[in-house]
Amino acid sequence: MFSHLEITKGANTGLAPKEIHPAILVLGLQFSEFKICGANARCIAALTAFQKVIQDYKTPEGMGNAIRHLKWEISTIDIEMSDDEAKKLLCEKIDNFIRDSITVADRVIVEYGLQKIQDGDVILTYARSSVVQQLLLEAHTKGIKFKVIIIDSRPRLEGKKLLNCLVNAGINCTYAFLHAVGFAMRDVSKVFLGAHAFMSNGALYSRVGTAMVAMMAKEKNIPVIICCETYKFTDKVQLDSFVMNEQGNPNDIVNISTTLAPKPGLLSEWLNKPDLKLLNLLYDLTPSKYITTVITEVGMIPCTSVPVILREYKPMVQ
Amino acid sequence: MTGPRDLNAQIESLVNRLRRRQVVGSWCVSIETAMLLRQVVSATRWNQVETLIKVVKEDVGRRLVMAQPRELAVGNIVCRVLRLIREVYNSEDATFDDNSAEDNDKDSNTDDDEKDEEIKSKSSQKIRTFSFYGGSGTGTNTQSSMINLLGDGSPMGAKRASVDDYRKPPNLKPLIISELQEMINELENTYVNIIDQAMEHIHSNEIIMTVGKSRTVEMFLKTAAKKRKFSVLVAETFPTYLGHEMALSLSEAGIDTTVISDSAIFAVMSRVNKVIMGTHAVLANGGLISVSGAQMVATAAKHHSKPVVVCTGLYKLSPLYPYDEDSFNDLVAPDPVFSFNEGDLIDKVTLLNPYYDYVSPELVSLFITNTGGHPPSYLYRLINENYDPDDTDI
C-alpha cells in the first residue's frame, strides 16, 4: 500500500558525492535523524546552511517556496554585478526572507492569535508547533488566564519539549497522549494547531495525528484554528494522506520507551517475521471541513482562501 | 442466610481474586462467577425461591460486584442467574397450579381462569427445553400476558411478580441447576459460535483495521485466514501496547499484518475496508466501554463511512445505562505517559491516562455475537429477554 513512499533510511554521508558542501551534509544528517524538527526550524536551518554554501559558491538544493524565491533572486541578479557583491546580496536576501516570511510573520500571527484567546479558555494543542508555542507564551505574558492541554504521540514525542517550555513559563498544563483525546476534549474551548504545508484545496499537511485531533474537535463542535505562515502555502492539491508522505524509521515503533533510553518491545524481531510489517508515517492530511480558520500574517482566512493568497503573492515569488 | 463453610471460602476466594485483579478478562470472570453461583444454588439451604433470590442477589452477587465494579461481566452473570431462577420458578409454578385448584395469578378474572391454566399447562411443556438466550421462555410470558390483556386488561408483569408466593414446587433445585449448567456450557462455547460467522464478514483482499488486543477478534480473524487472504492493520494502542501483542499473534498465524502508531489511524482509514474490534463491555444503549483509543478509531471510520463491527459474547452485554460516561472509566497510573525519570515537571503538570473509552452507539454498525449479528438498536430486546429490571441495582 505504501510502497510508493520512500523510507528514509539512515543517512550515510560517506556515500555522498564529493561535490556537496559539508554544511549541507551536516544538514542532511540532522534531518534524517530528526535532530531538527518542525517546518520552521528546518527551513531556517536549510536557509542558513545555504548562506554558508553561497559564501563558498556552490549550488544549493531545493526546499519549496523558499528555494523558488531564492532561485528567482539568483536569476534576477544583474550579470554585470561582481561575484562578491552578488554573494553578499544573496545572503542579504536570504536573511530578509527568513525575517519577513518566518520571524516577522510569526509575530504578526501571534498578534492576530491573541485576539482569539480569552480568560478562562482551555486550549488544546498537538505535538509542537513553534508558532503556537510563541502564541501561548505571548498570551501568558499579556496576563490572559488560560489552561493548555498538550496532546502528544509516539514515536516522535515532540509535545514534551512544548510542555517543558510552557511549564517553565508558568502556564497551567495538562499532558496526555493521543488515545486520551476523546477524554481530554470534553473541557476544551479551542484547538490551535500548526502546519507543515497548506494545499491549494484547503487541506492541511501536518504532523501525523493532527487530522485525528481536528476530527475529534469537529465532532464536539470545538473551533480548530491553524497558525501558518504564507510561505507554507503550496499550489499542489492532495486528497488523502497516501499520495505524498514520508515514512520514518520503522524501528521507532519497536522502541517502547518514552524517555531517551530506548527499550525494545515485543516487536524487536519483526524483521524475521515475513508477515509482520511496521509503518511509521510522518505526515497526514487534514481535510478542509475540519478547519475553522487559518491565521496567517496577512490575516485570518478560511482555509479555502489558500489559492487566493497564492495568486496574490505569486508575482513576488515568481 | 449463610451457606456451609467451604462455600463461604469459595465466595471469599473469588471476591479477593476479583479485588486484586487476579482474574482478568470478562470471559474468565463470567465463567468463574457462573460456576460459583451454581455452587451457591446447590449448597445453600433454601425453602422458598424468594430466599434463594435474596442470597444470590444480596449476599453473594452484591459482594462480587463491589469487589470489582469495573468488571461489568460479574453483574451481568448475577442478573442472568436471577432471571433464570425466576423463569424456572414461574414455569414450575404454572404446572404446580394446574395440579392444585388454587389461583396463583393475582389479577386474573374467574371467567378466564380455566382458559388461562389450560394454555399455561400446554406452554409450560416448552419451558423445560428453553435455551437461555432463546425466545420460548419469553414467548410463554408474552403469551400468558397477552391472554391477561384480553381477559382483564392487566399489565404484562402479572406473572413476574408471583415469586412473592411462599410455596416451593418440589423439583425446583435440580431444574435451576441444570439451567445454570446449560448457561455455563453456552459461555464456554461462546467463541465457537462467534467465529463460525467469520467467513460471512471477511472477504479476499480486504484490508481490516483493528485496535487493541481482543481474544475474540484474534480467533475471528484467524478462522477467516484459513480460507481467505486479507491484510490487517493493527493500531498499537499506546500505552498498553496491546496492539503489538495482537500483531505478533496474527502474523504468526500467517496473516499479513502491519503495525501503525495511533496517530496514523486517520491517515490510513481511507484505504481500510472495515474496522473489526472487540470491547470490554456493551452498555444498554448499545454503547461500548472499550480500550482507550477505540473512540478515535470508530469516529475516523464514521468519517470515512467504513463499517465498524464489534465481536463480543453476549455475556458482556450489561443492563446499565451510561448516564455518566465517566463512571465506567478508570484513570490509571501515568507512568507510561510521563515517567518519574523525567524529573521535576511531574509536580507542575496534570497527566491524563484513561484506561477505557466510551464509544457511542451511533458509531457502531454491527455486533457479532454468539447468537448472530445484531445492530445496536436490537440490544434492548436482548436485555429484555435476559435481565429483569428489578436486578439492575445490584
XYZ file of C-alpha atoms in Angstrom:
712
model
C 0.000 0.000 0.000
C 2.755 2.399 0.864
C 5.410 1.090 -1.463
C 5.376 4.282 -3.494
C 6.654 6.189 -0.496
C 10.330 6.206 0.244
C 11.562 5.133 3.600
C 14.168 7.460 4.971
C 16.973 5.072 5.680
C 19.773 6.207 7.945
C 21.916 8.641 6.016
C 25.415 7.555 5.179
C 27.457 10.573 4.445
C 30.384 8.513 3.188
C 28.386 7.733 0.066
C 27.569 11.339 -0.750
C 29.169 12.820 -3.833
C 32.249 14.777 -3.036
C 30.956 17.995 -4.565
C 28.374 18.525 -1.801
C 29.278 21.169 0.723
C 29.837 19.787 4.247
C 27.268 22.208 5.639
C 24.643 20.524 3.508
C 25.892 17.085 4.548
C 25.522 18.072 8.182
C 22.087 19.417 7.407
C 21.066 16.215 5.644
C 22.304 14.108 8.525
C 20.477 16.231 11.044
C 17.275 15.978 9.033
C 17.489 12.221 8.643
C 17.991 11.753 12.369
C 15.280 14.273 13.184
C 17.637 16.374 15.263
C 15.923 19.384 13.770
C 12.166 19.093 13.936
C 9.375 21.275 12.757
C 8.799 23.055 9.488
C 10.088 26.453 10.526
C 13.192 25.114 12.207
C 14.058 23.007 9.189
C 13.520 25.878 6.832
C 15.666 28.272 8.820
C 18.389 25.674 9.198
C 18.319 24.938 5.488
C 18.496 28.572 4.537
C 21.316 29.260 6.985
C 23.194 26.336 5.537
C 22.598 27.730 2.086
C 24.046 31.028 3.170
C 27.227 29.230 4.114
C 27.178 27.434 0.833
C 26.708 30.590 -1.136
C 29.652 32.049 0.695
C 31.637 29.139 -0.654
C 29.991 29.459 -4.034
C 28.403 26.071 -4.551
C 24.978 25.289 -5.996
C 22.294 24.795 -3.388
C 19.448 22.191 -3.413
C 15.688 22.702 -3.212
C 13.079 23.394 -0.494
C 9.774 24.521 -1.855
C 8.759 28.143 -1.855
C 11.860 29.387 -0.097
C 14.075 27.852 -2.717
C 11.921 29.058 -5.547
C 12.267 32.526 -4.093
C 15.986 32.128 -3.785
C 16.337 30.878 -7.335
C 14.320 33.781 -8.523
C 16.601 36.122 -6.649
C 19.602 34.438 -8.117
C 18.114 34.561 -11.561
C 17.402 38.262 -11.340
C 20.861 39.201 -10.280
C 22.370 41.552 -12.717
C 25.016 39.807 -14.810
C 27.162 42.876 -14.505
C 27.397 42.530 -10.737
C 30.661 41.204 -9.358
C 30.762 37.830 -7.606
C 31.374 39.262 -4.157
C 28.566 41.706 -4.471
C 26.250 39.051 -5.784
C 27.049 36.713 -2.899
C 26.516 39.460 -0.386
C 23.252 40.399 -1.992
C 22.003 36.822 -1.987
C 22.882 36.322 1.667
C 21.086 39.516 2.457
C 18.062 38.348 0.512
C 18.039 35.077 2.411
C 18.217 36.956 5.681
C 15.359 39.103 4.538
C 13.332 36.094 3.556
C 13.825 34.468 6.941
C 12.968 37.716 8.590
C 9.908 38.502 6.539
C 8.432 35.145 5.903
C 9.198 33.453 9.167
C 10.226 35.644 12.076
C 8.113 38.700 11.454
C 5.292 36.603 10.074
C 5.262 34.674 13.328
C 4.975 37.857 15.303
C 2.096 39.065 13.193
C 0.377 35.704 13.559
C 0.800 35.904 17.312
C -0.782 39.367 17.308
C -3.800 38.075 15.431
C -3.938 34.944 17.540
C -4.055 36.920 20.779
C -7.453 38.190 19.757
C -8.668 34.606 19.904
C -7.529 33.755 23.413
C -9.641 34.955 26.286
C -9.697 34.468 30.036
C -10.932 31.056 31.042
C -10.084 29.371 27.757
C -8.953 25.772 27.706
C -6.707 25.407 24.701
C -5.724 22.100 23.191
C -2.685 21.719 21.002
C -0.980 18.780 19.345
C 2.719 17.922 19.247
C 4.854 21.008 18.935
C 4.379 23.935 16.629
C 6.780 26.831 17.050
C 4.139 29.426 16.202
C 1.598 28.015 18.631
C 4.291 27.925 21.273
C 5.086 31.587 20.720
C 1.411 32.442 20.762
C 0.779 30.713 24.065
C 3.843 32.262 25.676
C 2.842 35.706 24.489
C -0.715 35.259 25.707
C 0.601 34.268 29.105
C 2.872 37.321 29.201
C -0.098 39.504 28.440
C -1.769 38.135 31.561
C -4.572 36.148 29.967
C -5.664 33.311 32.251
C -5.983 30.092 30.306
C -5.150 26.408 30.531
C -3.390 24.291 27.979
C -3.827 20.626 27.174
C -0.958 19.186 25.172
C -1.661 16.045 23.202
C 1.394 14.074 22.224
C 2.010 10.924 20.271
C 4.575 8.291 19.565
C 7.122 7.919 18.290
C 8.269 11.491 17.930
C 7.080 12.713 21.351
C 7.526 16.338 20.337
C 4.934 17.535 22.814
C 7.355 17.054 25.691
C 9.517 19.956 24.553
C 6.472 22.175 24.350
C 5.418 21.006 27.787
C 8.818 21.878 29.240
C 8.739 25.308 27.696
C 5.202 26.174 28.802
C 5.571 24.836 32.306
C 8.755 26.794 32.788
C 6.870 29.901 31.766
C 4.291 29.131 34.423
C 1.328 28.093 32.296
C -1.141 25.585 33.762
C -0.657 22.499 31.583
C -2.150 19.066 31.198
C -0.342 16.406 29.192
C -1.953 13.387 27.602
C -1.407 11.020 24.736
C -3.479 10.737 21.609
C -5.562 7.826 22.891
C -6.943 10.149 25.577
C -8.019 12.858 23.164
C -11.710 11.928 23.412
C -11.487 12.095 27.172
C -9.487 15.325 27.219
C -11.620 17.070 24.606
C -14.654 17.475 26.818
C -13.453 20.656 28.547
C -11.681 22.232 25.627
C -12.813 25.568 24.208
C -10.396 25.962 21.279
C -7.851 23.903 19.401
C -4.692 25.504 17.996
C -2.609 23.525 15.521
C 0.489 24.161 13.481
C 1.172 23.343 9.855
C 3.871 21.871 7.725
C 2.257 22.872 4.461
C -1.101 24.006 3.209
C -2.509 22.607 -0.026
C -4.454 24.588 -2.552
C -7.587 22.570 -1.920
C -7.611 23.857 1.638
C -6.212 20.675 3.178
C -3.625 20.829 5.913
C -0.473 18.751 5.618
C 0.955 18.413 9.084
C 2.400 16.021 11.653
C 0.659 12.643 11.666
C -2.174 12.679 14.201
C -3.221 16.253 13.500
C -6.140 15.030 11.395
C -7.341 12.909 14.295
C -7.288 15.819 16.715
C -9.071 18.102 14.247
C -11.720 15.449 13.584
C -12.413 14.862 17.281
C -12.696 18.608 17.839
C -15.114 18.916 14.945
C -17.215 16.107 16.416
C -17.639 18.201 19.546
C -18.076 21.468 17.624
C -14.901 22.973 19.004
C -13.213 25.535 16.704
C -9.944 24.426 15.113
C -7.535 27.272 14.445
C -4.409 26.745 12.351
C -1.425 29.077 12.642
C 0.501 29.045 9.390
C 2.892 31.386 7.586
C 2.152 32.057 3.940
C 5.449 30.625 2.727
C 3.999 27.218 3.574
C 1.189 27.568 1.074
C 1.663 25.452 -2.000
C -0.244 25.120 -5.231
C -0.241 21.350 -5.028
C -3.546 19.627 -4.324
C -3.817 16.473 -2.310
C -6.859 14.433 -1.407
C -5.582 11.920 1.099
C -2.539 11.112 3.155
C -1.304 8.497 0.713
C -0.440 10.444 -2.389
C 2.574 12.132 -0.867
C 4.028 11.323 2.504
C 7.223 10.326 4.240
C 7.984 7.237 6.194
C 10.189 7.394 9.217
C 12.359 4.710 10.690
C 10.180 1.663 11.465
C 12.359 0.794 14.415
C 10.941 3.774 16.219
C 7.773 1.797 16.637
C 9.666 -1.117 18.162
C 11.151 1.074 20.850
C 8.546 1.319 23.568
C 10.166 3.688 25.977
C 9.007 7.270 26.346
C 12.317 8.502 27.682
C 15.565 8.951 25.832
C 16.882 5.478 26.597
C 15.399 3.144 24.001
C 13.783 -0.049 25.193
C 12.894 -2.612 22.566
C 9.471 -4.129 22.979
C 7.746 -7.218 21.632
C 8.319 -6.376 18.017
C 12.101 -6.364 18.117
C 12.240 -9.463 15.900
C 9.914 -8.036 13.295
C 12.421 -8.356 10.518
C 12.456 -12.118 10.983
C 8.728 -12.447 10.636
C 7.703 -12.419 6.990
C 4.084 -11.406 7.586
C 4.772 -8.584 10.013
C 5.406 -5.060 8.812
C 5.760 -1.757 10.615
C 4.616 1.540 9.256
C 5.831 4.822 10.638
C 4.135 7.632 8.759
C 5.321 11.145 9.417
C 2.610 13.339 7.988
C -1.074 13.319 7.371
C -3.679 15.343 5.578
C -6.480 17.104 7.418
C -9.461 17.766 5.152
C -10.614 21.373 4.984
C -14.008 20.649 6.530
C -12.368 20.142 9.932
C -10.607 23.517 9.913
C -12.413 26.591 11.157
C -9.907 29.302 10.352
C -6.283 29.861 9.436
C -4.238 32.661 10.987
C -1.555 33.928 8.623
C 0.500 37.083 8.566
C -1.888 38.533 6.036
C -4.898 37.983 8.261
C -7.356 35.345 9.365
C -8.632 33.471 6.376
C -10.796 30.432 5.800
C -8.781 27.501 4.562
C -10.446 27.667 1.172
C -8.754 31.014 0.508
C -5.297 29.494 0.276
C -5.171 29.529 -3.526
C -6.311 33.164 -3.478
C -3.388 34.150 -1.268
C -1.022 32.259 -3.548
C -2.358 34.152 -6.517
C -1.990 37.487 -4.772
C 1.562 36.806 -3.717
C 2.702 34.866 -6.729
C 4.114 37.864 -8.585
C 6.521 38.429 -5.700
C 7.707 34.845 -5.705
C 7.854 34.413 -9.449
C -28.566 -16.772 55.246
C -25.073 -18.257 55.168
C -24.103 -21.442 53.432
C -21.655 -24.094 54.630
C -18.100 -23.059 55.432
C -16.393 -24.137 52.262
C -18.979 -22.346 50.161
C -18.144 -19.197 52.093
C -14.476 -19.856 51.468
C -15.102 -20.156 47.735
C -17.042 -16.913 47.711
C -14.279 -15.168 49.644
C -11.674 -16.524 47.285
C -13.420 -15.193 44.185
C -14.097 -11.848 45.853
C -10.440 -11.484 46.728
C -9.242 -12.525 43.322
C -11.559 -10.026 41.703
C -10.429 -7.276 44.011
C -6.773 -7.987 43.338
C -7.446 -8.292 39.618
C -6.063 -11.816 39.600
C -8.989 -12.872 37.478
C -8.671 -10.827 34.361
C -10.793 -10.775 31.248
C -14.589 -10.758 31.014
C -14.791 -14.342 29.819
C -12.820 -15.836 32.714
C -14.700 -13.674 35.167
C -18.067 -14.736 33.726
C -17.291 -18.437 33.866
C -15.984 -18.244 37.426
C -18.975 -16.233 38.588
C -21.410 -18.626 36.916
C -19.745 -21.672 38.472
C -19.710 -20.058 41.887
C -23.393 -19.205 41.647
C -24.159 -22.778 40.647
C -22.393 -23.862 43.841
C -24.389 -21.335 45.817
C -27.677 -22.613 44.463
C -26.822 -26.232 45.155
C -25.131 -25.810 48.535
C -27.352 -23.217 50.177
C -30.381 -24.336 52.157
C -33.488 -22.683 50.890
C -37.161 -23.422 51.075
C -38.622 -20.502 49.261
C -37.480 -19.095 45.980
C -37.549 -15.659 47.494
C -34.816 -16.694 49.911
C -32.651 -18.059 47.120
C -33.061 -14.865 45.148
C -32.084 -12.828 48.162
C -28.992 -14.949 48.741
C -27.851 -14.768 45.146
C -28.577 -11.088 44.734
C -27.638 -9.531 48.012
C -25.345 -11.892 49.864
C -23.239 -13.155 47.009
C -23.981 -11.018 43.984
C -23.536 -7.664 45.598
C -20.244 -8.704 47.199
C -18.867 -9.871 43.876
C -19.900 -6.704 42.078
C -18.471 -4.491 44.800
C -15.156 -6.354 44.625
C -14.545 -5.141 41.104
C -17.151 -2.615 39.937
C -15.392 -2.026 36.632
C -15.817 -5.641 35.638
C -19.379 -5.402 34.425
C -19.454 -9.080 33.438
C -19.909 -10.049 37.103
C -23.111 -8.057 37.406
C -24.307 -9.404 34.068
C -23.973 -13.015 35.149
C -25.652 -12.369 38.510
C -28.572 -10.678 36.751
C -28.852 -13.575 34.339
C -28.893 -16.148 37.086
C -31.623 -14.248 38.900
C -33.697 -14.068 35.745
C -33.162 -17.765 35.170
C -34.292 -18.612 38.702
C -37.403 -16.538 38.314
C -38.283 -18.059 34.979
C -37.812 -21.623 36.171
C -39.915 -20.828 39.204
C -42.641 -19.258 37.095
C -42.868 -22.192 34.764
C -42.839 -24.729 37.590
C -45.410 -22.671 39.394
C -47.662 -22.888 36.389
C -47.593 -26.708 36.296
C -47.885 -26.829 40.089
C -51.043 -24.743 39.884
C -52.595 -26.979 37.343
C -52.424 -29.760 39.861
C -53.795 -27.702 42.719
C -57.005 -25.738 42.359
C -55.509 -22.541 43.652
C -55.446 -19.355 41.691
C -51.914 -18.038 41.630
C -52.489 -15.246 39.174
C -53.395 -12.277 41.316
C -55.250 -10.192 38.780
C -56.986 -12.658 36.522
C -60.740 -12.873 36.181
C -62.589 -16.022 37.293
C -64.111 -16.414 33.827
C -60.726 -16.732 32.219
C -59.143 -18.981 34.858
C -59.670 -22.276 33.134
C -58.706 -20.878 29.788
C -55.520 -19.417 31.307
C -54.494 -22.590 33.044
C -55.081 -24.770 30.039
C -52.884 -22.577 27.932
C -50.246 -22.283 30.649
C -50.028 -26.009 31.157
C -49.551 -26.573 27.438
C -46.942 -23.872 27.114
C -45.067 -24.883 30.219
C -44.041 -28.100 28.427
C -41.911 -25.896 26.237
C -40.115 -24.247 29.141
C -38.032 -27.248 30.018
C -36.092 -27.013 26.838
C -35.656 -23.294 26.555
C -32.221 -22.014 25.806
C -31.073 -19.212 27.954
C -30.721 -16.760 25.163
C -33.689 -18.020 23.193
C -37.213 -16.915 22.791
C -39.526 -19.615 24.091
C -39.161 -18.573 27.704
C -40.271 -15.070 26.946
C -42.737 -16.458 24.463
C -44.634 -18.045 27.281
C -44.584 -14.883 29.315
C -45.883 -12.793 26.479
C -48.438 -15.407 25.593
C -49.854 -15.557 29.069
C -49.660 -11.797 29.403
C -51.493 -11.290 26.122
C -54.222 -13.613 27.368
C -54.334 -11.494 30.522
C -54.647 -8.388 28.442
C -57.555 -9.856 26.555
C -59.028 -11.141 29.830
C -58.950 -8.241 32.204
C -56.586 -5.661 30.765
C -53.930 -6.248 33.443
C -50.365 -5.290 32.504
C -47.668 -7.723 31.420
C -45.912 -8.094 34.721
C -48.584 -10.268 36.331
C -46.595 -13.495 36.082
C -43.282 -11.993 37.101
C -44.482 -10.860 40.497
C -45.621 -14.265 41.575
C -42.443 -15.197 43.441
C -43.972 -13.489 46.436
C -45.920 -16.680 46.990
C -44.498 -18.793 49.735
C -44.731 -22.182 48.141
C -41.989 -24.339 46.758
C -42.877 -26.618 43.906
C -40.972 -29.838 44.519
C -38.229 -30.184 41.903
C -37.033 -26.603 41.554
C -33.433 -27.050 42.633
C -32.320 -29.633 40.060
C -34.091 -27.670 37.338
C -32.340 -24.438 38.255
C -29.002 -26.181 38.444
C -29.472 -27.812 35.064
C -30.386 -24.471 33.521
C -27.302 -22.938 35.111
C -25.178 -25.703 33.677
C -26.630 -25.001 30.255
C -25.707 -21.361 30.695
C -22.151 -22.314 31.619
C -21.911 -24.530 28.556
C -23.085 -21.702 26.368
C -20.484 -19.409 27.916
C -17.793 -21.952 27.192
C -18.932 -22.231 23.596
C -19.195 -18.510 23.020
C -16.120 -18.263 20.855
C -17.118 -21.170 18.659
C -20.426 -19.545 17.810
C -18.809 -16.222 17.017
C -16.004 -17.479 14.827
C -18.425 -19.534 12.771
C -19.654 -16.246 11.366
C -16.198 -15.131 10.293
C -16.461 -16.264 6.679
C -19.574 -14.184 6.066
C -17.917 -10.955 7.009
C -14.354 -11.161 5.766
C -13.607 -11.461 2.076
C -10.482 -11.750 -0.005
C -8.142 -8.823 -0.448
C -9.832 -6.813 2.241
C -7.907 -4.503 4.500
C -9.206 -4.743 8.031
C -8.304 -2.435 10.853
C -8.312 -3.472 14.455
C -7.333 -1.797 17.683
C -6.069 -3.274 20.916
C -5.955 -6.958 21.716
C -9.147 -8.948 21.807
C -9.165 -12.725 22.027
C -12.454 -12.830 20.170
C -11.215 -10.760 17.249
C -7.993 -12.737 17.119
C -9.857 -16.019 16.778
C -12.292 -14.430 14.338
C -9.507 -13.278 12.032
C -7.510 -16.475 12.310
C -10.549 -18.531 11.334
C -11.173 -16.378 8.285
C -7.489 -16.562 7.360
C -7.713 -20.300 6.886
C -9.691 -19.794 3.691
C -9.317 -16.144 2.711
C -6.351 -13.932 2.009
C -6.599 -10.464 3.542
C -4.466 -7.902 5.378
C -4.799 -6.427 8.811
C -3.694 -3.059 10.122
C -3.238 -3.017 13.874
C -3.106 0.234 15.804
C -0.535 -0.107 18.532
C -2.747 1.352 21.334
C -0.186 3.119 23.388
C 0.427 2.948 26.395
C -0.693 -0.599 26.862
C 0.923 -1.740 23.581
C -1.777 -4.368 23.230
C -1.602 -3.811 19.510
C 1.941 -5.181 19.440
C 0.863 -8.467 21.029
C -2.085 -8.756 18.679
C 0.076 -8.130 15.631
C 2.644 -10.740 16.679
C -0.056 -13.296 17.227
C -1.777 -12.585 13.910
C 1.432 -12.625 11.914
C 2.337 -15.972 13.419
C -0.914 -17.305 12.003
C 0.211 -16.201 8.567
C -1.939 -13.087 8.254
C -0.324 -10.119 6.524
C -0.172 -7.643 9.418
C 1.079 -4.083 9.630
C 1.522 -2.188 12.883
C 0.791 1.531 12.779
C 1.073 4.114 15.500
C -2.191 5.519 16.838
C -1.609 8.852 15.150
C -1.742 7.318 11.679
C -5.241 5.889 12.107
C -6.982 8.701 10.262
C -4.341 8.731 7.575
C -4.781 5.077 6.646
C -8.528 4.890 7.174
C -9.280 5.823 3.590
C -7.785 2.521 2.430
C -9.356 0.329 5.096
C -12.435 -1.720 4.163
C -13.811 -2.331 7.625
C -12.959 -1.965 11.263
C -13.329 -5.016 13.491
C -12.791 -4.606 17.196
C -13.513 -6.204 20.500
C -14.806 -4.487 23.591
C -14.624 -4.677 27.345
C -18.375 -4.246 27.852
C -21.523 -3.304 25.961
C -23.998 -0.974 27.647
C -27.760 -0.961 27.479
C -27.962 1.730 24.809
C -25.546 -0.099 22.523
C -22.572 1.995 23.573
C -19.214 0.351 24.195
C -16.757 0.501 27.014
C -13.651 -0.307 25.070
C -9.895 0.098 25.237
C -8.702 3.699 25.120
C -8.290 4.739 21.503
C -11.361 2.907 20.261
C -13.378 6.106 20.155
C -10.832 7.652 17.795
C -10.922 4.651 15.503
C -14.719 4.499 15.446
C -15.042 8.237 14.776
C -12.453 8.101 11.994
C -14.302 5.128 10.483
C -17.566 7.034 10.593
C -15.988 9.974 8.820
C -14.765 7.712 6.071
C -18.048 5.763 6.076
C -16.430 2.456 6.911
C -18.432 -0.134 8.863
C -17.454 -0.780 12.460
C -18.043 -4.365 13.555
C -17.801 -5.338 17.204
C -17.192 -9.004 18.074
C -18.413 -9.801 21.544
C -20.089 -12.555 23.505
C -23.480 -11.701 24.947
C -22.135 -12.102 28.474
C -20.604 -8.639 28.023
C -23.999 -7.041 27.480
C -24.826 -5.044 30.581
C -28.248 -3.694 31.575
C -26.624 -0.485 32.844
C -27.142 2.785 31.036
C -24.313 5.325 30.710
C -25.949 8.326 32.290
C -22.442 9.412 33.205
C -19.728 8.154 30.887
C -17.003 8.647 33.476
C -18.500 6.220 35.960
C -17.221 3.362 33.789
C -13.757 4.754 33.288
C -10.542 4.458 35.242
C -7.629 6.833 35.150
C -4.631 4.619 35.670
C -1.050 5.385 36.591
C 0.508 7.991 34.310
C 3.937 6.438 34.447
C 3.881 5.060 30.900
C 2.878 8.501 29.672
C 5.414 10.534 31.603
C 7.703 8.645 33.871
C 9.253 9.784 37.115
C 12.649 9.801 35.440
C 11.656 12.951 33.660
C 12.218 14.983 36.729
C 10.571 17.900 38.384
C 7.998 18.586 35.727
C 5.801 15.956 37.345
C 4.699 18.286 40.110
C 3.588 21.066 37.866
C 1.708 19.099 35.255
C -1.586 17.227 35.227
C -1.301 13.892 33.437
C -4.224 12.031 31.948
C -4.180 8.316 31.257
C -7.692 6.924 30.901
C -7.854 3.172 30.542
C -11.218 2.894 28.787
C -13.077 4.807 26.139
C -16.807 5.224 25.679
C -17.906 4.678 22.081
C -21.398 5.887 21.352
C -23.847 3.529 19.638
C -24.148 5.707 16.528
C -20.589 4.779 15.633
C -21.162 1.004 15.707
C -22.612 -0.742 12.668
C -22.916 -4.320 13.823
C -22.468 -6.537 16.822
C -21.358 -10.083 16.011
C -22.363 -12.185 18.995
C -22.740 -15.857 19.737
C -26.417 -15.571 18.811
C -25.720 -13.977 15.447
C -25.314 -10.463 14.080
C -27.326 -7.651 15.632
C -27.498 -3.893 15.079
C -27.119 -1.680 18.164
C -30.830 -0.913 18.011
C -31.674 -4.565 18.744
C -29.825 -4.791 22.031
C -32.730 -3.566 24.114
C -34.610 -6.761 23.091
C -31.743 -8.938 24.239
C -31.664 -7.091 27.537
C -35.400 -7.584 27.998
C -35.050 -11.300 27.372
C -32.074 -11.886 29.604
C -32.348 -9.496 32.514
C -35.032 -8.290 34.911
C -35.344 -4.570 35.632
C -35.503 -5.300 39.381
C -31.928 -6.502 39.365
C -30.083 -3.588 37.863
C -29.438 -2.077 41.258
C -27.004 -4.766 42.403
